[in-house]
Short mmCIF file of C-alpha atoms and ligand atoms in Angstrom, two decimals:
data_model
loop_
_atom_site.label_atom_id
_atom_site.label_comp_id
_atom_site.label_asym_id
_atom_site.label_seq_id
_atom_site.Cartn_x
_atom_site.Cartn_y
_atom_site.Cartn_z
CA MET B 1 -15.48 -27.74 -52.32
CA HIS B 2 -15.79 -25.20 -55.10
CA GLU B 3 -12.91 -25.36 -57.62
CA THR B 4 -11.98 -22.29 -59.67
CA GLU B 5 -9.20 -21.48 -62.13
CA PRO B 6 -5.86 -21.34 -60.17
CA LEU B 7 -4.18 -17.93 -60.18
CA LEU B 8 -0.73 -19.39 -60.77
CA SER B 9 0.59 -21.76 -63.43
CA GLU B 10 1.11 -25.39 -62.36
CA HIS B 11 4.87 -24.79 -62.46
CA ASP B 12 4.61 -21.80 -60.11
CA VAL B 13 2.25 -23.69 -57.82
CA GLN B 14 4.75 -26.53 -57.44
CA GLU B 15 7.62 -24.09 -56.92
CA ILE B 16 5.81 -22.23 -54.12
CA ILE B 17 4.80 -25.47 -52.42
CA GLN B 18 8.41 -26.64 -52.53
CA LYS B 19 9.71 -23.35 -51.09
CA ASP B 20 7.10 -23.59 -48.34
CA LYS B 21 8.02 -27.20 -47.54
CA ASP B 22 11.74 -26.46 -47.58
CA HIS B 23 11.84 -23.28 -45.53
CA LEU B 24 8.59 -22.12 -43.93
CA TRP B 25 8.02 -23.06 -40.30
CA HIS B 26 4.23 -23.15 -39.93
CA HIS B 27 2.58 -22.17 -36.65
CA LEU B 28 1.05 -24.91 -34.49
CA VAL B 29 1.80 -27.65 -37.01
CA GLN B 30 3.63 -30.97 -36.80
CA HIS B 31 5.81 -30.65 -39.90
CA LYS B 32 6.21 -34.41 -40.29
CA THR B 33 2.70 -34.38 -41.78
CA PHE B 34 4.16 -32.58 -44.79
CA ALA B 35 6.08 -35.73 -45.70
CA SER B 36 2.81 -37.20 -46.98
CA GLN B 37 0.68 -34.12 -47.69
CA ASP B 38 1.21 -30.58 -48.93
CA PRO B 39 0.79 -27.59 -46.66
CA ARG B 40 -2.30 -25.49 -47.30
CA ILE B 41 -1.38 -22.23 -49.00
CA PHE B 42 -3.86 -19.40 -49.47
CA VAL B 43 -3.69 -16.97 -52.33
CA GLU B 44 -6.62 -14.57 -52.18
CA GLY B 45 -9.83 -13.65 -50.40
CA GLU B 46 -13.03 -11.78 -51.14
CA GLY B 47 -15.86 -11.17 -48.70
CA VAL B 48 -16.23 -14.31 -46.57
CA ARG B 49 -14.36 -16.55 -49.00
CA VAL B 50 -10.72 -17.49 -49.53
CA ARG B 51 -9.00 -19.38 -52.33
CA ASP B 52 -6.03 -21.68 -51.99
CA ILE B 53 -3.12 -22.10 -54.37
CA HIS B 54 -4.92 -24.86 -56.31
CA GLY B 55 -7.97 -22.67 -56.92
CA ASN B 56 -10.16 -24.35 -54.28
CA GLU B 57 -12.58 -21.88 -52.76
CA TYR B 58 -13.69 -22.05 -49.12
CA LEU B 59 -16.21 -20.21 -47.02
CA ASP B 60 -14.04 -19.04 -44.14
CA GLY B 61 -15.92 -19.84 -40.95
CA ALA B 62 -12.81 -19.01 -38.92
CA SER B 63 -12.10 -15.43 -40.11
CA GLY B 64 -8.51 -16.08 -41.13
CA GLY B 65 -8.07 -19.20 -39.00
CA VAL B 66 -7.85 -17.37 -35.66
CA TRP B 67 -10.86 -15.02 -35.74
CA CYS B 68 -9.25 -11.83 -37.00
CA VAL B 69 -10.72 -10.76 -40.31
CA ASN B 70 -13.90 -9.23 -38.88
CA VAL B 71 -14.73 -6.96 -41.85
CA GLY B 72 -14.00 -9.69 -44.41
CA TYR B 73 -11.48 -9.99 -47.22
CA GLY B 74 -10.69 -7.77 -50.20
CA ARG B 75 -11.51 -4.38 -48.65
CA GLU B 76 -9.92 -1.78 -50.90
CA SER B 77 -10.71 1.04 -48.47
CA MET B 78 -8.66 -0.72 -45.78
CA ALA B 79 -5.71 -1.13 -48.13
CA ARG B 80 -6.04 2.48 -49.31
CA ALA B 81 -6.19 3.85 -45.76
CA VAL B 82 -2.97 1.99 -44.90
CA TYR B 83 -1.30 3.00 -48.18
CA ASP B 84 -2.13 6.71 -47.79
CA GLN B 85 -0.85 6.76 -44.23
CA LEU B 86 2.37 4.88 -45.06
CA VAL B 87 3.18 7.31 -47.85
CA GLN B 88 2.58 10.26 -45.54
CA LEU B 89 4.40 8.91 -42.45
CA PRO B 90 4.96 5.19 -41.90
CA TYR B 91 6.31 5.36 -38.42
CA TYR B 92 7.42 7.25 -35.44
CA ALA B 93 8.26 5.70 -32.07
CA GLY B 94 5.56 5.84 -29.42
CA VAL B 95 7.55 8.29 -27.29
CA ALA B 96 5.99 10.80 -29.70
CA GLY B 97 2.47 10.99 -31.02
CA THR B 98 1.24 10.71 -34.60
CA VAL B 99 -2.00 11.97 -36.07
CA PRO B 100 -3.71 8.56 -36.51
CA ALA B 101 -2.50 7.39 -33.06
CA ALA B 102 -4.23 10.35 -31.41
CA GLN B 103 -7.36 9.89 -33.51
CA LEU B 104 -7.58 6.18 -32.73
CA ALA B 105 -6.93 6.64 -29.00
CA ASP B 106 -9.70 9.25 -28.93
CA GLN B 107 -12.19 6.99 -30.72
CA LEU B 108 -11.39 3.99 -28.52
CA ALA B 109 -11.74 6.10 -25.38
CA GLU B 110 -15.16 7.20 -26.56
CA ILE B 111 -16.33 3.65 -27.35
CA LEU B 112 -14.90 2.27 -24.11
CA SER B 113 -16.39 5.01 -21.94
CA GLY B 114 -14.53 5.03 -18.64
CA LEU B 115 -11.30 3.64 -20.03
CA ASP B 116 -9.81 6.77 -21.44
CA ARG B 117 -6.10 6.09 -21.82
CA VAL B 118 -4.78 3.78 -24.53
CA TYR B 119 -1.33 2.19 -24.90
CA PHE B 120 -0.58 0.75 -28.36
CA SER B 121 1.49 -2.31 -29.23
CA SER B 122 1.43 -4.92 -31.95
CA SER B 123 -0.03 -8.23 -30.77
CA GLY B 124 -2.58 -9.56 -28.32
CA SER B 125 0.15 -11.15 -26.21
CA GLU B 126 1.99 -7.87 -26.04
CA ALA B 127 -1.17 -6.02 -24.98
CA ASN B 128 -1.59 -8.49 -22.10
CA GLU B 129 2.10 -8.24 -21.15
CA LYS B 130 1.61 -4.47 -20.82
CA ALA B 131 -1.31 -5.07 -18.47
CA PHE B 132 0.79 -7.43 -16.31
CA LYS B 133 3.65 -4.93 -16.21
CA MET B 134 1.23 -2.19 -15.15
CA VAL B 135 -0.06 -4.36 -12.29
CA ARG B 136 3.46 -5.18 -11.14
CA GLN B 137 4.69 -1.60 -11.35
CA ILE B 138 1.67 -0.28 -9.46
CA ALA B 139 2.44 -2.79 -6.69
CA HIS B 140 6.05 -1.67 -6.73
CA LEU B 141 5.13 2.03 -6.69
CA ASN B 142 2.85 1.47 -3.72
CA GLY B 143 5.57 -0.38 -1.87
CA GLY B 144 3.36 -3.44 -1.55
CA ALA B 145 3.29 -6.97 -2.85
CA LYS B 146 -0.03 -6.88 -4.75
CA SER B 147 1.58 -8.17 -7.90
CA LYS B 148 -0.04 -11.58 -8.46
CA VAL B 149 -2.42 -12.03 -11.38
CA LEU B 150 -5.19 -14.62 -11.15
CA TYR B 151 -6.35 -16.24 -14.38
CA ARG B 152 -9.23 -18.56 -15.22
CA ASP B 153 -8.88 -22.18 -16.32
CA ARG B 154 -9.48 -22.69 -20.06
CA ASP B 155 -8.72 -19.03 -20.91
CA TYR B 156 -5.83 -18.19 -23.24
CA HIS B 157 -3.88 -14.94 -23.04
CA GLY B 158 -1.04 -15.29 -25.49
CA THR B 159 2.15 -16.94 -26.55
CA THR B 160 4.90 -15.21 -24.55
CA ILE B 161 6.17 -16.89 -21.41
CA ALA B 162 4.30 -14.52 -19.08
CA CYS B 163 1.08 -14.81 -21.11
CA LEU B 164 1.40 -18.60 -21.06
CA ALA B 165 1.97 -18.41 -17.31
CA ALA B 166 -1.40 -16.62 -17.17
CA THR B 167 -3.11 -19.12 -19.47
CA GLY B 168 -5.46 -21.78 -18.13
CA GLN B 169 -4.67 -24.32 -20.83
CA PRO B 170 -2.09 -26.78 -19.48
CA GLU B 171 -1.43 -28.35 -22.88
CA ARG B 172 -0.33 -25.02 -24.31
CA ARG B 173 2.05 -24.48 -21.40
CA GLU B 174 3.52 -27.96 -21.36
CA ALA B 175 7.23 -27.96 -22.26
CA TYR B 176 7.65 -24.20 -21.93
CA GLY B 177 8.35 -23.90 -18.22
CA PRO B 178 9.78 -22.81 -15.92
CA PHE B 179 7.30 -19.96 -15.73
CA PRO B 180 7.61 -16.71 -13.84
CA GLU B 181 6.02 -16.64 -10.41
CA GLY B 182 2.90 -14.69 -9.61
CA PHE B 183 0.25 -16.22 -11.84
CA VAL B 184 -2.41 -18.40 -10.20
CA GLY B 185 -5.47 -20.12 -11.69
CA PHE B 186 -9.10 -20.33 -10.60
CA PRO B 187 -11.94 -22.55 -11.92
CA HIS B 188 -13.53 -22.18 -15.34
CA ALA B 189 -17.12 -21.13 -16.00
CA LEU B 190 -18.43 -23.86 -18.30
CA CYS B 191 -21.83 -25.06 -17.02
CA TYR B 192 -21.83 -28.13 -19.28
CA ARG B 193 -18.80 -29.41 -17.36
CA CYS B 194 -19.32 -27.60 -14.08
CA PRO B 195 -16.10 -27.78 -12.04
CA PHE B 196 -18.29 -28.19 -8.93
CA ASP B 197 -20.70 -30.74 -10.42
CA LEU B 198 -23.61 -28.37 -9.85
CA SER B 199 -26.43 -27.27 -12.12
CA TYR B 200 -27.35 -23.73 -13.03
CA PRO B 201 -29.32 -21.87 -11.67
CA ASP B 202 -29.14 -23.73 -8.33
CA CYS B 203 -25.38 -23.55 -8.20
CA ASN B 204 -24.94 -20.24 -6.38
CA ILE B 205 -22.52 -19.44 -9.26
CA GLU B 206 -19.78 -21.23 -7.33
CA CYS B 207 -17.38 -20.87 -10.29
CA ALA B 208 -17.34 -17.09 -9.77
CA ARG B 209 -17.30 -17.29 -5.98
CA ALA B 210 -14.31 -19.64 -6.15
CA LEU B 211 -12.21 -16.63 -7.06
CA GLU B 212 -12.51 -15.41 -3.48
CA ASP B 213 -11.18 -18.70 -2.13
CA VAL B 214 -8.09 -18.34 -4.32
CA VAL B 215 -7.56 -14.73 -3.21
CA GLN B 216 -7.84 -15.83 0.41
CA ARG B 217 -5.50 -18.77 -0.09
CA GLU B 218 -2.86 -16.65 -1.85
CA GLY B 219 -3.22 -13.77 0.63
CA PRO B 220 -5.16 -10.67 -0.49
CA GLU B 221 -2.10 -8.51 0.15
CA THR B 222 -0.26 -10.38 -2.64
CA VAL B 223 -2.94 -10.32 -5.34
CA GLY B 224 -3.18 -7.33 -7.68
CA ALA B 225 -5.39 -8.34 -10.58
CA VAL B 226 -7.65 -10.86 -12.25
CA ILE B 227 -7.50 -11.50 -16.00
CA VAL B 228 -10.33 -13.16 -17.93
CA GLU B 229 -11.57 -13.40 -21.47
CA PRO B 230 -15.13 -12.01 -21.46
CA MET B 231 -16.06 -15.36 -22.99
CA THR B 232 -13.45 -18.07 -23.20
CA ALA B 233 -12.74 -18.40 -26.91
CA GLY B 234 -10.02 -20.88 -27.94
CA GLY B 235 -10.51 -22.88 -24.74
CA GLY B 236 -13.94 -24.08 -25.90
CA VAL B 237 -16.25 -21.06 -26.48
CA ILE B 238 -17.66 -20.45 -23.01
CA PRO B 239 -19.95 -17.49 -22.31
CA PRO B 240 -20.39 -17.29 -18.52
CA VAL B 241 -23.92 -16.94 -17.12
CA ASP B 242 -25.29 -13.41 -16.52
CA GLU B 243 -24.71 -13.47 -12.76
CA TYR B 244 -21.03 -14.35 -13.17
CA TYR B 245 -19.39 -10.98 -13.73
CA PRO B 246 -21.16 -8.97 -11.03
CA ILE B 247 -19.84 -11.54 -8.53
CA LEU B 248 -16.33 -11.31 -9.97
CA GLN B 249 -16.53 -7.53 -9.84
CA GLU B 250 -17.67 -7.58 -6.22
CA ILE B 251 -14.72 -9.77 -5.24
CA CYS B 252 -12.33 -7.48 -7.13
CA ALA B 253 -13.76 -4.44 -5.31
CA LYS B 254 -13.59 -6.17 -1.93
CA TYR B 255 -9.90 -7.03 -2.29
CA ASP B 256 -8.82 -4.04 -4.37
CA LEU B 257 -7.98 -6.07 -7.48
CA LEU B 258 -7.78 -4.68 -10.99
CA LEU B 259 -10.09 -6.49 -13.39
CA ILE B 260 -8.38 -7.05 -16.75
CA ILE B 261 -10.66 -8.17 -19.57
CA ASP B 262 -8.90 -9.68 -22.58
CA GLU B 263 -10.98 -8.69 -25.60
CA VAL B 264 -8.41 -9.93 -28.11
CA VAL B 265 -10.97 -12.30 -29.68
CA CYS B 266 -14.32 -10.87 -28.55
CA GLY B 267 -13.55 -7.20 -29.22
CA PHE B 268 -14.80 -5.29 -32.26
CA GLY B 269 -18.15 -6.91 -32.72
CA ARG B 270 -17.39 -10.62 -32.68
CA THR B 271 -20.07 -11.45 -30.07
CA GLY B 272 -22.75 -9.04 -31.30
CA LYS B 273 -21.63 -6.14 -29.06
CA MET B 274 -18.61 -3.96 -29.70
CA PHE B 275 -16.85 -5.59 -26.72
CA GLY B 276 -17.69 -8.94 -25.14
CA PHE B 277 -17.89 -7.54 -21.60
CA GLU B 278 -20.82 -5.33 -22.69
CA HIS B 279 -23.05 -8.41 -22.47
CA TYR B 280 -22.59 -8.30 -18.71
CA ASP B 281 -23.03 -5.91 -15.83
CA VAL B 282 -19.32 -5.32 -15.33
CA ALA B 283 -16.86 -2.42 -15.56
CA PRO B 284 -13.27 -3.54 -16.23
CA ASP B 285 -10.23 -1.51 -15.17
CA ILE B 286 -8.08 -2.64 -18.08
CA VAL B 287 -9.17 -3.92 -21.50
CA THR B 288 -6.77 -5.50 -23.97
CA MET B 289 -7.54 -5.88 -27.67
CA ALA B 290 -5.99 -6.98 -31.00
CA LYS B 291 -7.26 -9.34 -33.77
CA GLY B 292 -10.51 -7.67 -34.97
CA MET B 293 -9.12 -4.23 -34.14
CA ALA B 294 -7.83 -3.79 -37.70
CA SER B 295 -9.26 -7.08 -39.02
CA ALA B 296 -5.62 -8.19 -39.53
CA TYR B 297 -5.07 -5.82 -42.45
CA ALA B 298 -2.17 -4.56 -40.31
CA PRO B 299 -0.87 -5.69 -36.92
CA ILE B 300 -2.01 -3.60 -33.98
CA SER B 301 -3.08 -4.09 -30.37
CA ALA B 302 -3.93 -1.92 -27.40
CA THR B 303 -4.19 -1.86 -23.63
CA ALA B 304 -6.89 0.59 -22.52
CA VAL B 305 -7.06 1.63 -18.87
CA ARG B 306 -9.17 3.67 -16.48
CA SER B 307 -7.73 7.02 -15.51
CA GLU B 308 -7.19 5.71 -11.94
CA VAL B 309 -4.72 3.18 -13.39
CA PHE B 310 -2.99 5.77 -15.58
CA ASP B 311 -2.79 8.23 -12.67
CA GLU B 312 -0.68 5.75 -10.71
CA PHE B 313 2.09 6.56 -13.16
CA LEU B 314 1.86 10.36 -12.86
CA HIS B 315 4.75 11.68 -10.79
CA ASP B 316 7.24 14.49 -10.58
CA PRO B 317 8.96 14.56 -14.03
CA SER B 318 12.38 14.70 -12.37
CA ASP B 319 11.79 11.16 -11.12
CA THR B 320 13.27 8.99 -13.85
CA TYR B 321 11.81 5.67 -12.72
CA ASP B 322 8.16 6.14 -11.85
CA TYR B 323 6.69 6.41 -15.34
CA PHE B 324 5.64 3.27 -17.23
CA ARG B 325 9.06 2.20 -18.53
CA ASP B 326 7.76 0.15 -21.41
CA ILE B 327 8.18 0.46 -25.15
CA SER B 328 6.81 -1.38 -28.14
CA THR B 329 8.77 -0.54 -31.29
CA TYR B 330 6.00 -1.60 -33.64
CA GLY B 331 3.40 0.02 -31.40
CA GLY B 332 4.32 3.16 -33.34
CA CYS B 333 3.51 1.81 -36.82
CA THR B 334 0.96 4.18 -38.30
CA GLY B 335 -0.36 1.60 -40.78
CA GLY B 336 -1.99 -0.21 -37.86
CA PHE B 337 -3.70 2.95 -36.61
CA ALA B 338 -4.97 3.82 -40.09
CA ALA B 339 -6.30 0.30 -40.59
CA ALA B 340 -7.98 0.34 -37.17
CA LEU B 341 -9.65 3.69 -37.87
CA GLU B 342 -11.02 2.48 -41.20
CA ASN B 343 -12.06 -0.79 -39.54
CA LEU B 344 -14.11 1.17 -36.98
CA ARG B 345 -15.71 3.21 -39.76
CA ILE B 346 -16.72 0.04 -41.61
CA LEU B 347 -18.09 -1.63 -38.48
CA GLU B 348 -20.24 1.40 -37.82
CA ASP B 349 -21.33 2.33 -41.37
CA GLU B 350 -22.24 -1.24 -42.27
CA GLN B 351 -23.69 -2.00 -38.82
CA LEU B 352 -21.62 -5.13 -38.60
CA VAL B 353 -21.88 -5.46 -34.84
CA GLU B 354 -25.65 -5.66 -35.20
CA ASN B 355 -25.22 -8.08 -38.09
CA ALA B 356 -23.06 -10.30 -35.87
CA ARG B 357 -25.84 -10.27 -33.28
CA VAL B 358 -28.63 -11.12 -35.71
CA VAL B 359 -26.80 -13.59 -37.97
CA GLY B 360 -25.02 -15.05 -34.93
CA GLY B 361 -28.40 -15.69 -33.27
CA TYR B 362 -29.51 -17.46 -36.43
CA LEU B 363 -26.28 -19.52 -36.48
CA LEU B 364 -26.81 -20.60 -32.88
CA ASP B 365 -30.45 -21.55 -33.57
CA CYS B 366 -29.46 -23.61 -36.63
CA LEU B 367 -26.68 -25.39 -34.75
CA ARG B 368 -29.00 -26.14 -31.85
CA GLU B 369 -31.08 -28.13 -34.31
CA LEU B 370 -28.12 -30.53 -34.45
CA ALA B 371 -28.37 -31.09 -30.69
CA ASP B 372 -30.37 -34.29 -31.17
CA HIS B 373 -27.43 -35.96 -32.86
CA GLU B 374 -25.91 -38.62 -30.58
CA CYS B 375 -22.51 -36.87 -30.64
CA VAL B 376 -23.52 -33.28 -30.07
CA GLY B 377 -23.02 -32.68 -26.37
CA ASP B 378 -23.40 -28.91 -26.18
CA VAL B 379 -23.89 -25.92 -28.48
CA ARG B 380 -22.98 -22.53 -27.02
CA GLY B 381 -21.82 -19.08 -27.96
CA GLU B 382 -22.77 -15.49 -28.53
CA GLY B 383 -22.95 -13.57 -31.79
CA LEU B 384 -20.58 -14.94 -34.41
CA LEU B 385 -18.53 -16.93 -31.89
CA VAL B 386 -20.09 -20.34 -31.50
CA GLY B 387 -18.85 -23.74 -30.35
CA VAL B 388 -20.17 -27.27 -30.84
CA GLU B 389 -18.83 -29.76 -28.31
CA LEU B 390 -18.69 -33.35 -29.55
CA VAL B 391 -19.00 -36.34 -27.23
CA ALA B 392 -18.79 -40.08 -27.74
CA ASP B 393 -21.36 -40.68 -25.03
CA LYS B 394 -23.98 -38.13 -24.14
CA SER B 395 -24.74 -39.38 -20.65
CA SER B 396 -21.12 -39.55 -19.43
CA LYS B 397 -20.09 -36.59 -21.65
CA ARG B 398 -17.00 -38.53 -22.68
CA PRO B 399 -15.33 -36.48 -25.43
CA VAL B 400 -14.89 -37.88 -28.94
CA SER B 401 -11.36 -39.04 -29.75
CA GLU B 402 -8.72 -36.92 -31.48
CA GLY B 403 -9.13 -39.16 -34.55
CA VAL B 404 -12.87 -38.45 -34.75
CA MET B 405 -12.28 -34.71 -34.33
CA ASN B 406 -9.75 -34.78 -37.17
CA SER B 407 -12.12 -36.73 -39.44
CA VAL B 408 -14.99 -34.33 -38.73
CA MET B 409 -12.77 -31.35 -39.53
CA ARG B 410 -11.52 -32.98 -42.73
CA LYS B 411 -15.07 -33.68 -43.88
CA ILE B 412 -16.18 -30.10 -43.16
CA ASN B 413 -13.21 -28.88 -45.22
CA GLU B 414 -14.17 -31.19 -48.07
CA GLU B 415 -17.59 -29.53 -48.02
CA GLY B 416 -15.84 -26.24 -48.80
CA VAL B 417 -16.01 -24.70 -45.33
CA LEU B 418 -13.21 -23.78 -42.93
CA VAL B 419 -13.91 -23.85 -39.21
CA GLY B 420 -11.65 -24.12 -36.16
CA ARG B 421 -11.43 -26.49 -33.22
CA THR B 422 -9.90 -26.60 -29.77
CA THR B 423 -6.39 -28.00 -30.05
CA ARG B 424 -3.83 -28.82 -27.38
CA SER B 425 -5.62 -26.70 -24.83
CA PHE B 426 -7.33 -28.36 -21.88
CA PRO B 427 -6.29 -32.02 -21.34
CA GLY B 428 -8.86 -34.40 -22.84
CA LEU B 429 -11.20 -31.60 -23.83
CA ASN B 430 -10.06 -30.65 -27.30
CA ASN B 431 -13.44 -31.61 -28.65
CA THR B 432 -15.15 -28.35 -29.59
CA ILE B 433 -15.67 -27.11 -33.14
CA ASN B 434 -15.32 -23.31 -33.25
CA ILE B 435 -17.31 -21.27 -35.74
CA ALA B 436 -16.55 -17.58 -36.20
CA PRO B 437 -17.02 -16.23 -39.75
CA PRO B 438 -16.36 -12.59 -40.70
CA LEU B 439 -19.02 -10.23 -39.33
CA ILE B 440 -20.32 -9.58 -42.86
CA ALA B 441 -21.64 -13.16 -43.03
CA THR B 442 -25.25 -13.48 -44.18
CA LYS B 443 -27.85 -16.01 -43.07
CA ALA B 444 -27.17 -17.86 -46.33
CA ASP B 445 -23.45 -18.02 -45.48
CA VAL B 446 -24.06 -19.42 -42.02
CA GLY B 447 -26.58 -21.83 -43.53
CA GLU B 448 -23.73 -23.14 -45.69
CA ILE B 449 -21.47 -23.47 -42.65
CA VAL B 450 -24.12 -25.33 -40.65
CA ALA B 451 -24.80 -27.68 -43.58
CA ALA B 452 -21.10 -28.56 -43.80
CA VAL B 453 -20.80 -29.06 -40.03
CA LYS B 454 -23.87 -31.29 -40.15
CA VAL B 455 -22.33 -33.44 -42.91
CA GLY B 456 -19.05 -33.63 -40.94
CA ILE B 457 -20.79 -34.79 -37.78
CA GLU B 458 -23.25 -37.15 -39.46
CA HIS B 459 -20.57 -38.87 -41.57
CA GLU B 460 -17.74 -39.06 -39.08
CA CYS B 461 -19.24 -39.20 -35.63
CA SER B 462 -21.18 -41.91 -33.86
CA ALA B 463 -21.68 -42.80 -30.22
CA THR B 464 -19.26 -45.44 -28.93
C1 LIG S 501 -8.02 -14.29 -25.91
C2 LIG S 501 -6.65 -14.13 -26.53
N1 LIG S 501 -5.78 -13.31 -25.94
C3 LIG S 501 -4.55 -13.11 -26.46
C4 LIG S 501 -4.15 -13.75 -27.60
C5 LIG S 501 -2.77 -13.53 -28.14
O1 LIG S 501 -2.80 -12.73 -29.26
P1 LIG S 501 -1.56 -12.73 -30.28
O2 LIG S 501 -1.53 -14.06 -30.94
O3 LIG S 501 -1.89 -11.59 -31.20
O4 LIG S 501 -0.34 -12.44 -29.49
C6 LIG S 501 -5.03 -14.60 -28.26
C7 LIG S 501 -4.64 -15.29 -29.50
O5 LIG S 501 -5.29 -16.17 -30.00
C8 LIG S 501 -6.31 -14.82 -27.70
O6 LIG S 501 -7.18 -15.69 -28.24
#
């Protein structure tokens, strides 16, 4: 870990830590741990690196912890774009338009060719909620019952009750029921732990075909949509095989289902293409996005749809109920649009999507060199979204314990690198290290990440 001069005096440091401990409710954290250790508090960032309140510098292999800061830290042009827009007009509700909203919708429609209508909101969960509401209202408008949404095991779609209902991670849902009806799961697409105990390529891609069984079981007249992450991210970094999406698409076409692709993590270059679904031969009807959209310099999300979806909501203006009766107050914040526009400019001018592809390929190659270690069960990913699954026994694929995962993560941190891991997602399978640095990362940066991961695994992990 690289120590630098702290930005604050020791007195101020202690005061902030105390205020944090006394009043801040951290996300996803058991606060009892703060009885014996201080919370981590970050102070500044530059490029791919962040500094904590004590002056410790880390290479951020998690892009802000949850894969958001795609263009990296300390971008003055991002801050200036937001500042200029806020001074001119900070906000107007989405019932009206604003200049940056129109510009951003136009640019997204061009990038997403075929999905030419964009609805803005302020978080990934909200973007998915909009998609679910669209599906339900279309069913209602058509006087039918095609309102169910099918989701894939191990995928995550957000923190609200409906998004959790559509999330294939039982440990995230536990304790938050009862859930609304109308969300039904189908099998995941991880070859390493094939839900059908088959081996690719002789498996007939049963994981994709299983969707049809679920549609049949539920009754095709009740199912309106399927939601998937293009590649499962937080549930263990799972890029499906090439044949997967054409099969899914065929089933959607056969039963008249909308295909919703949740690009909240994969969107905006993370996987080496602008959107994750572009790796596959597939054409979604609805695409949701957030995180990398403005690299978290301002909150913003969107739900982009094909014109056929939008047209379902076009009716005689005297009818007061048939339009999409949804609003997102902060979906009108112009700072988010300005940040997203500048984010797109940076991605393009600095060719960061291509960088994610090239440097991500290098990262995957380097990590695959760790595959001989007795605890490395699987290494998988695409672009700068890579996972390393740790096992205690390679032949049975028994996952390492929670204690080992924690020790590995601690050691990687001590080496001055921050990475993520699956937590409280799929029962017994919270054993994947997630690596997703900002898209500006160089080969030298990912070399540093791999070296730290190697130390973590070699010091803390052995077969049992
Ligand atoms: C794939 C995916 N969809 C949706 C969300 C929810 O986004 P938010 O936390 O902005 O509501 C997340 C968050 O991690 C995510 O990973």
